[in-house]
Protein backbone atom coordinates (compact mmCIF):
# COMPACT_ATOMS: atom_id res chain seq x y z
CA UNK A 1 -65.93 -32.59 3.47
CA UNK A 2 -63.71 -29.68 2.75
CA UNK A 3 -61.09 -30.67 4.38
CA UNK A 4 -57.12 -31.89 2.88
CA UNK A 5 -54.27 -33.61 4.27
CA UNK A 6 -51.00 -31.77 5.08
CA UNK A 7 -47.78 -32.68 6.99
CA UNK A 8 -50.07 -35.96 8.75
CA UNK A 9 -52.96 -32.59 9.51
CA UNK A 10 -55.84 -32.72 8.80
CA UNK A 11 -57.12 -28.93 7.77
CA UNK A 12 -60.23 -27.54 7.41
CA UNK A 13 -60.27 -25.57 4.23
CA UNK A 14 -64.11 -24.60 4.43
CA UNK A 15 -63.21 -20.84 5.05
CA UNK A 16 -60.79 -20.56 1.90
CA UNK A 17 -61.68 -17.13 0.18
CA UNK A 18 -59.26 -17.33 -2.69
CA UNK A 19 -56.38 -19.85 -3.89
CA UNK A 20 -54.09 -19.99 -3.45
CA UNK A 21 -54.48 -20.16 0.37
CA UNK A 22 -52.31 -20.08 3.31
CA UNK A 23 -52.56 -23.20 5.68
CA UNK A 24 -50.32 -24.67 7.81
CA UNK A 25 -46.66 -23.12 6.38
CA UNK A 26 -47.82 -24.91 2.80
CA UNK A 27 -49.28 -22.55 0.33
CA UNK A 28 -52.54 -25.05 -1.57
CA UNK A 29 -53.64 -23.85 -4.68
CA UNK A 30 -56.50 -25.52 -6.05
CA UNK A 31 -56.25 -26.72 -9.72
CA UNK A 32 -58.69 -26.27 -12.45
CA UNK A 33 -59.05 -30.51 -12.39
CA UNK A 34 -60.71 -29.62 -8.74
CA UNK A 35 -56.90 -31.49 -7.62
CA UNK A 36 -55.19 -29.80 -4.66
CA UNK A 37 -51.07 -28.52 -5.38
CA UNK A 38 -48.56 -27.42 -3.05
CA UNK A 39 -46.57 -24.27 -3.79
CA UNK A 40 -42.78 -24.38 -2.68
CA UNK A 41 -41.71 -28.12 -0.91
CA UNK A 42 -38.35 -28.44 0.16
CA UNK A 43 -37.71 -31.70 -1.63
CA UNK A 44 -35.20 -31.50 -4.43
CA UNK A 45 -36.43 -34.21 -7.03
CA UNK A 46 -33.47 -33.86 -9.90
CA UNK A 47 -30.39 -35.20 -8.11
CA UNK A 48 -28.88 -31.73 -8.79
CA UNK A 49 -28.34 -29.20 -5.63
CA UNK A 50 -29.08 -25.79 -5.51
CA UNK A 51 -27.41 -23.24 -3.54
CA UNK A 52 -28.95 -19.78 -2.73
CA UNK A 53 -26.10 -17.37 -2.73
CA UNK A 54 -27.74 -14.46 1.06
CA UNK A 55 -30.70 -14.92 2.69
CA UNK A 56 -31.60 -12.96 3.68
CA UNK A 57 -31.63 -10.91 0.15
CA UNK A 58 -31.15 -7.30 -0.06
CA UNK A 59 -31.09 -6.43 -3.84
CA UNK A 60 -30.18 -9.78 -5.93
CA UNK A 61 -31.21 -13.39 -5.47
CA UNK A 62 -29.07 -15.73 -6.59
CA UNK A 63 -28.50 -19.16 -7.00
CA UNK A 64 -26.10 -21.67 -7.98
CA UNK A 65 -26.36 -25.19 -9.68
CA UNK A 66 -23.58 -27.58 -8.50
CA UNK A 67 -23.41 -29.68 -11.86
CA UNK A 68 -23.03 -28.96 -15.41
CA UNK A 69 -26.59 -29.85 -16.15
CA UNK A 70 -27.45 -28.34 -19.34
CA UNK A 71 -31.34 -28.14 -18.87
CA UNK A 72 -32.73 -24.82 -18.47
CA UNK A 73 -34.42 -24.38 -15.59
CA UNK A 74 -36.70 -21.94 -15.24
CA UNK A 75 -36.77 -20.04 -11.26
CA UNK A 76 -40.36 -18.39 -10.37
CA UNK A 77 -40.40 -15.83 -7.33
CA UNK A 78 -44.15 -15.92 -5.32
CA UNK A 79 -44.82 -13.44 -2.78
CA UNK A 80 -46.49 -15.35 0.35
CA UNK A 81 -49.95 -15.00 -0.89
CA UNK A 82 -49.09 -17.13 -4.23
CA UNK A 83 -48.50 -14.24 -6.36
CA UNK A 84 -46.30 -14.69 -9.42
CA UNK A 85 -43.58 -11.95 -9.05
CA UNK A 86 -40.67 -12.49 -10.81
CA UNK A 87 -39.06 -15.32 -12.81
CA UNK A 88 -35.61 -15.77 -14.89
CA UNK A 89 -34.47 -18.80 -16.89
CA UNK A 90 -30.71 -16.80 -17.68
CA UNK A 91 -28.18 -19.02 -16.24
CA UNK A 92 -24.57 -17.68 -16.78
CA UNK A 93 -21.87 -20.59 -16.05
CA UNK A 94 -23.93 -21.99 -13.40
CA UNK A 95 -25.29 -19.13 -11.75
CA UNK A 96 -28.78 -17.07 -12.49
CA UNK A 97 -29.60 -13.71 -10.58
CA UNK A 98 -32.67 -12.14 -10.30
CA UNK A 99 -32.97 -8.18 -9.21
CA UNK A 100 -35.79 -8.49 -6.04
CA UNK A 101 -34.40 -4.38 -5.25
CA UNK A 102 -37.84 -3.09 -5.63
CA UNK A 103 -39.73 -5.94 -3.89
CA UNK A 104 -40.96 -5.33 -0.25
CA UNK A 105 -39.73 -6.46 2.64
CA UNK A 106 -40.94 -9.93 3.58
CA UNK A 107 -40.80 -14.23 2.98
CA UNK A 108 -40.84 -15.15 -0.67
CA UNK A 109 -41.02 -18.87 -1.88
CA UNK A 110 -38.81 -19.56 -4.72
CA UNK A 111 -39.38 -22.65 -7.54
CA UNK A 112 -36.90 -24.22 -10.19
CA UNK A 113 -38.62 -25.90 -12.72
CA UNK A 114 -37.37 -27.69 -15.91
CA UNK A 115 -40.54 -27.26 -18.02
CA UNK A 116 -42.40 -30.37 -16.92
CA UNK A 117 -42.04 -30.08 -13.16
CA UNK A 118 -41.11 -28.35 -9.72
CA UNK A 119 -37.75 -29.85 -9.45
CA UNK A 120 -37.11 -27.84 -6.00
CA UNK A 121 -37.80 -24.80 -4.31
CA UNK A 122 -37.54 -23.12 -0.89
CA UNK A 123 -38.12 -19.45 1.00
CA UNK A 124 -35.94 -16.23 1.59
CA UNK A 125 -36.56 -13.41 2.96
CA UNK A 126 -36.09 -9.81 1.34
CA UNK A 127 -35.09 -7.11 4.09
């Protein structure tokens, strides 16, 4: 019926025109299984925090792992429409930077993955 549950909404997707797509402050992206995914949740599923150094960001995002976790997680950078556009696995005693300089202004969702799965992710803005 072309419709999904979000957030206890229901949305009509029926005027999609590319995924991923924009509904409701989710981003959907619909999987080549036909399966709906969600882009950037706020739920951190590893037990481990992780701190965003500014946001808003001017020239490098950073973030900080509060454990000595020795997985290495991998951070992808998606402009709002879904867009891969950058991504960094180099942590350096806890830390990882990534240079977002040359990026335009505007909300970017961020993901930390550990190879299997989104283990947490979140927004910032780039002024």
């Amino acid at each position: 019926d072309n419709a999904i549950l979000i957030a206890g909404e229901n949305w009509d997707i029926s005027k999609a025109t590319h995924w991923p797509y924009h509904i409701g402050g989710h981003i959907i992206n619909l999987g080549t299984d036909g399966n709906f995914y969600t882009l950037g949740t706020n739920k951190d599923q590893s037990g481990i925090v992780f701190s965003v150094m500014e946001n808003p960001v001017q020239q490098n995002f950073s973030i900080i792992k509060n454990s000595d976790d020795p997985k290495n997680y991998e951070v992808k950078i998606f402009d709002i429409q879904g867009r891969q556009m950058r991504s960094s696995d180099r942590w350096v005693l806890g830390q990882l930077g990534i240079d977002v300089s040359a990026m335009i202004a505007g909300t970017y969702i961020y993901t930390i993955g550990d190879g299997k799965r989104i283990v947490h992710s979140g927004k910032f803005i780039k002024i």
